CSV table of C-alpha atoms and ligand atoms in Angstrom, one decimal:
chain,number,residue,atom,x,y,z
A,1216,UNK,CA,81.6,2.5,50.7
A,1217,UNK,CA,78.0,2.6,49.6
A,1218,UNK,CA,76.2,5.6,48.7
A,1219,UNK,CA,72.6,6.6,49.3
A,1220,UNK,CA,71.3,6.8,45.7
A,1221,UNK,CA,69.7,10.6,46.1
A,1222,UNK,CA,72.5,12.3,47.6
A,1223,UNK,CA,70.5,15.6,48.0
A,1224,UNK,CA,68.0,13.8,50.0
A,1225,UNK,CA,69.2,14.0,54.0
A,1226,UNK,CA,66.4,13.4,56.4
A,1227,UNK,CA,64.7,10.1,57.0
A,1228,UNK,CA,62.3,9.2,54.3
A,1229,UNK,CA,62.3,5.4,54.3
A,1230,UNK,CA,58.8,4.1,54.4
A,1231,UNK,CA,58.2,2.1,57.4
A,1232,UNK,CA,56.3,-1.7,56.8
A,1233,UNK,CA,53.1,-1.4,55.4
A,1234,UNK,CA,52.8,2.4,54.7
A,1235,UNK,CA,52.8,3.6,51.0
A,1236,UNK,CA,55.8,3.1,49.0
A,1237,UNK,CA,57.3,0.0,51.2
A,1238,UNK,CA,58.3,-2.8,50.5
A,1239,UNK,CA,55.9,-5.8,49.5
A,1240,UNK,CA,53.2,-3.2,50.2
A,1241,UNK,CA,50.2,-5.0,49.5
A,1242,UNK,CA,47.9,-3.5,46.7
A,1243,UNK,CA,45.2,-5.6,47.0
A,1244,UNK,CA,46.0,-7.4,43.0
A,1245,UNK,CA,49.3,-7.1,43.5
A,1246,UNK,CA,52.7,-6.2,45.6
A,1247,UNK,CA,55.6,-3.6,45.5
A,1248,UNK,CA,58.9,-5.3,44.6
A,1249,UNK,CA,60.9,-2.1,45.7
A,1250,UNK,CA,60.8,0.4,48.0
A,1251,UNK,CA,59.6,4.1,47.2
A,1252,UNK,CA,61.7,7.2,47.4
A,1253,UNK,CA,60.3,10.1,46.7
A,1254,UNK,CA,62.0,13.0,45.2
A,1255,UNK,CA,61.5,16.4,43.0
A,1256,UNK,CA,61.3,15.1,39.5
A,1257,UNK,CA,64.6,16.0,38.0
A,1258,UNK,CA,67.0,15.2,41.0
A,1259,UNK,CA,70.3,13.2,40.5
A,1260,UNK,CA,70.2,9.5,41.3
A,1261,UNK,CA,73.8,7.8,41.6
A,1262,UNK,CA,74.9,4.4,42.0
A,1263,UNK,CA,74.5,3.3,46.1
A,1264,UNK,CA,77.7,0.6,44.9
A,1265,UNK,CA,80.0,0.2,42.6
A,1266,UNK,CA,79.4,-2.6,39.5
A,1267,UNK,CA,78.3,-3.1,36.0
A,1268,UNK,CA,75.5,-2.1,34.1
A,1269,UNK,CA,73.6,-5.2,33.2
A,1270,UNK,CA,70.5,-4.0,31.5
A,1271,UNK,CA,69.1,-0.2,30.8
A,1272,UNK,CA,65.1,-0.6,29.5
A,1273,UNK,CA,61.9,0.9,30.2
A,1274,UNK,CA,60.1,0.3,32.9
A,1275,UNK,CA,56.5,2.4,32.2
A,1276,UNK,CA,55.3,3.8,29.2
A,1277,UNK,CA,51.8,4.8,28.2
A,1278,UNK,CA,51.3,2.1,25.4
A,1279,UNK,CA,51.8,-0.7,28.8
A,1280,UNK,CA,48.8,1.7,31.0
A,1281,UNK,CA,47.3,4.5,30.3
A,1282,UNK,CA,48.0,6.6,32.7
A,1283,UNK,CA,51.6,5.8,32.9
A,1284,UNK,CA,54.2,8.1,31.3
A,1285,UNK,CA,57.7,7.0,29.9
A,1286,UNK,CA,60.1,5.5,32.8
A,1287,UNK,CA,63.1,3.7,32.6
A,1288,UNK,CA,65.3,1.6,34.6
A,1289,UNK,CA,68.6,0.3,34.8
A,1290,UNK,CA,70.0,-2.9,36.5
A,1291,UNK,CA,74.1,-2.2,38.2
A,1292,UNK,CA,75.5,-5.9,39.3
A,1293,UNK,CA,77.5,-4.5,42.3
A,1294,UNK,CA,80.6,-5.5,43.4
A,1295,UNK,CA,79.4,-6.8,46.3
A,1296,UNK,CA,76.9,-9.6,44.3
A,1297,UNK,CA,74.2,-7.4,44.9
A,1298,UNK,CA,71.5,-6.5,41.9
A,1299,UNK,CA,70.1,-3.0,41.9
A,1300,UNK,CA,67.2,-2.2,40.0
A,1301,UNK,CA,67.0,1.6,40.0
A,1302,UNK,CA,63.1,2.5,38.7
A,1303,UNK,CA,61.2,5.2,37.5
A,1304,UNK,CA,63.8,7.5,36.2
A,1305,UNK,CA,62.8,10.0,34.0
A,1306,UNK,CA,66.3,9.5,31.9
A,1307,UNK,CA,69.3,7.1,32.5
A,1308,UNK,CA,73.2,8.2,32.1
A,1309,UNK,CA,74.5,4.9,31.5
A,1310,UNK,CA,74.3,2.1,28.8
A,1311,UNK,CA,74.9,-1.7,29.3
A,1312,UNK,CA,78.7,-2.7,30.2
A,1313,UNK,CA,79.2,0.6,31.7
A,1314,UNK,CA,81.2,0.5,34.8
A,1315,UNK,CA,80.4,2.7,37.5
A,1316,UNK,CA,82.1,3.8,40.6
A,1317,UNK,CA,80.0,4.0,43.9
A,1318,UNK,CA,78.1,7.7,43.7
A,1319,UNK,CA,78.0,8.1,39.7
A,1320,UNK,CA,75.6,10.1,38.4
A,1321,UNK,CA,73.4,7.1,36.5
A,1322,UNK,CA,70.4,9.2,35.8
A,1323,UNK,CA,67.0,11.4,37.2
A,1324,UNK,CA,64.0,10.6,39.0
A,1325,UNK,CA,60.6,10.8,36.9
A,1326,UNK,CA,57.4,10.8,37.1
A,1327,UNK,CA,55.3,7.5,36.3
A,1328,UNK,CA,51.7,9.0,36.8
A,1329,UNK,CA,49.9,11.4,34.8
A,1330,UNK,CA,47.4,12.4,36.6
A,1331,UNK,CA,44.6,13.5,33.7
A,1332,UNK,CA,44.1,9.7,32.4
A,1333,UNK,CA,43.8,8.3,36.0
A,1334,UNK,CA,40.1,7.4,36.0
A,1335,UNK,CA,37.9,5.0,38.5
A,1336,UNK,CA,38.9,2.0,36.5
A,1337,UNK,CA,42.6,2.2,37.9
A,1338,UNK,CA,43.3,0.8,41.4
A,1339,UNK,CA,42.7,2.1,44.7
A,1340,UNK,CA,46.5,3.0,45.3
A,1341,UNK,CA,46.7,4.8,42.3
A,1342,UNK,CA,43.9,6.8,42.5
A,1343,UNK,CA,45.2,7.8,46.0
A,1344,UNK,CA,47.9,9.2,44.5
A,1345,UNK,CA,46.4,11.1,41.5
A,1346,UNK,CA,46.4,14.6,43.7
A,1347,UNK,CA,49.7,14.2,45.1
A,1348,UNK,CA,51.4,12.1,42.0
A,1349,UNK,CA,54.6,12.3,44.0
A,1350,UNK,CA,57.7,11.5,41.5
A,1351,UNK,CA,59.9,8.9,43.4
A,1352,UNK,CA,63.3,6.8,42.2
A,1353,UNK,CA,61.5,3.3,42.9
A,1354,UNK,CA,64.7,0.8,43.8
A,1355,UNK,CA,64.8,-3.4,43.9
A,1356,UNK,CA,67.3,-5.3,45.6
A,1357,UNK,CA,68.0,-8.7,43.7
A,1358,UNK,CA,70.0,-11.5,45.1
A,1359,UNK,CA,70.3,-13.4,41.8
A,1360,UNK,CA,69.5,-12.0,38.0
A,1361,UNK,CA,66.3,-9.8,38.3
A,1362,UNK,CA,63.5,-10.1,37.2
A,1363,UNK,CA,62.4,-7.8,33.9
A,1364,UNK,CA,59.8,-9.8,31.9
A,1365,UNK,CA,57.8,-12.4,33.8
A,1366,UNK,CA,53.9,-13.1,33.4
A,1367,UNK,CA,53.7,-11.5,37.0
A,1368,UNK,CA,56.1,-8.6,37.1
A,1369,UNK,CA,54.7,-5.5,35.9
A,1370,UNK,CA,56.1,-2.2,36.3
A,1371,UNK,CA,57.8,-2.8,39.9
A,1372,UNK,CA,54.8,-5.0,41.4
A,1373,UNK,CA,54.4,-8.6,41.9
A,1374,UNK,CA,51.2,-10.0,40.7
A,1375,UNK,CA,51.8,-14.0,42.0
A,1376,UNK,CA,51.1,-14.8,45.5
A,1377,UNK,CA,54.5,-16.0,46.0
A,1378,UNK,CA,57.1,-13.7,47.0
A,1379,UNK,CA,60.2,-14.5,44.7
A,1380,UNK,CA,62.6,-16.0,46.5
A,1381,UNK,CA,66.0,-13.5,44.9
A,1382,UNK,CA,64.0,-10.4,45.9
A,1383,UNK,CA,65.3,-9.0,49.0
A,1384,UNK,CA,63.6,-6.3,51.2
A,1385,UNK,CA,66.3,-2.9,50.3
A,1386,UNK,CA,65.2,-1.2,53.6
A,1387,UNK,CA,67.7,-2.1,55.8
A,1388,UNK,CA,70.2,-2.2,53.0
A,1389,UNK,CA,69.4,1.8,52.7
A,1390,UNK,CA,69.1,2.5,56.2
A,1391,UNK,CA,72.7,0.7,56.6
A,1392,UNK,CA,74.2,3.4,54.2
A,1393,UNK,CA,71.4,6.0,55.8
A,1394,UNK,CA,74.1,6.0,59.0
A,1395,UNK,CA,77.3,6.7,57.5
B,2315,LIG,ZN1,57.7,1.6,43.5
């Protein structure tokens, strides 16, 4: 059975279409690849299924963008066929070829933002958020091997027009486990 990956979070707190944090949210230069949830910095994320670790990197850091701190990530290939991309974790549990069990610990949400080097060159979005600089786990759903390095990935957003075709929309994946 799948788990929801912050299993101290229990009220509704997937973004709807469109809203901040959603899924292919358009940011004007570029779109969200995952879907946004946020939690206190420092909260437990576990694996939603069980699988493999595939890759473990980072995802931000301050030499990619200024006012980005030190993130990582880590890829799972569940069971199921399934790629999770787990984002924005302040530290990660696991290592590649670990195997984990449905509602391991894997690591803790972080915080990509820092709000003193966010300035009126960054985008719209992000300068939105400089005030609130909510910490979130940001989470992909893959079909086929995801994407880490590609001229138009760049910490969780898209910058093609094109859509890839292996990256699914996670919302009604999470709202499916949301109900057990
Ligand atoms: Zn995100």
């Amino acid at each position: 059975m799948k788990k929801f990956p912050l299993p101290e979070k229990t009220e509704n707190i997937l973004r709807k279409n469109g809203e901040s944090g959603s899924f292919w949210e358009d940011r004007k230069d570029r779109h969200h690849c995952g879907i946004d949830i946020y939690a206190p910095e420092g909260e437990p994320v576990i694996a939603i299924e069980s699988g493999e670790v595939i890759d473990v990197g980072i995802m931000t850091s301050p030499e990619m963008i200024s006012y980005w701190n030190e993130t990582h990530y880590i890829i799972i290939r569940n069971h199921s066929g399934l790629f999770c991309k787990y984002g924005e974790l302040g530290s990660s549990n696991v290592k590649v070829r670990d195997t984990v069990e449905a509602g391991q610990l894997i690591g803790y949400v972080g915080t990509v933002l820092n709000s003193d080097k966010i300035d009126g060159n960054a985008p719209e979005y992000i300068q939105k958020l400089k005030d609130k600089n909510p910490s979130m786990l940001h989470l992909e759903l893959w079909e086929k091997d995801p994407v880490v390095e590609d001229k138009d990935y760049l910490g969780g957003n898209w910058f093609g027009d094109e859509r890839p075709k292996k990256l699914l929309d996670p919302t009604e994946y999470l709202r499916s486990i949301e109900s057990h």
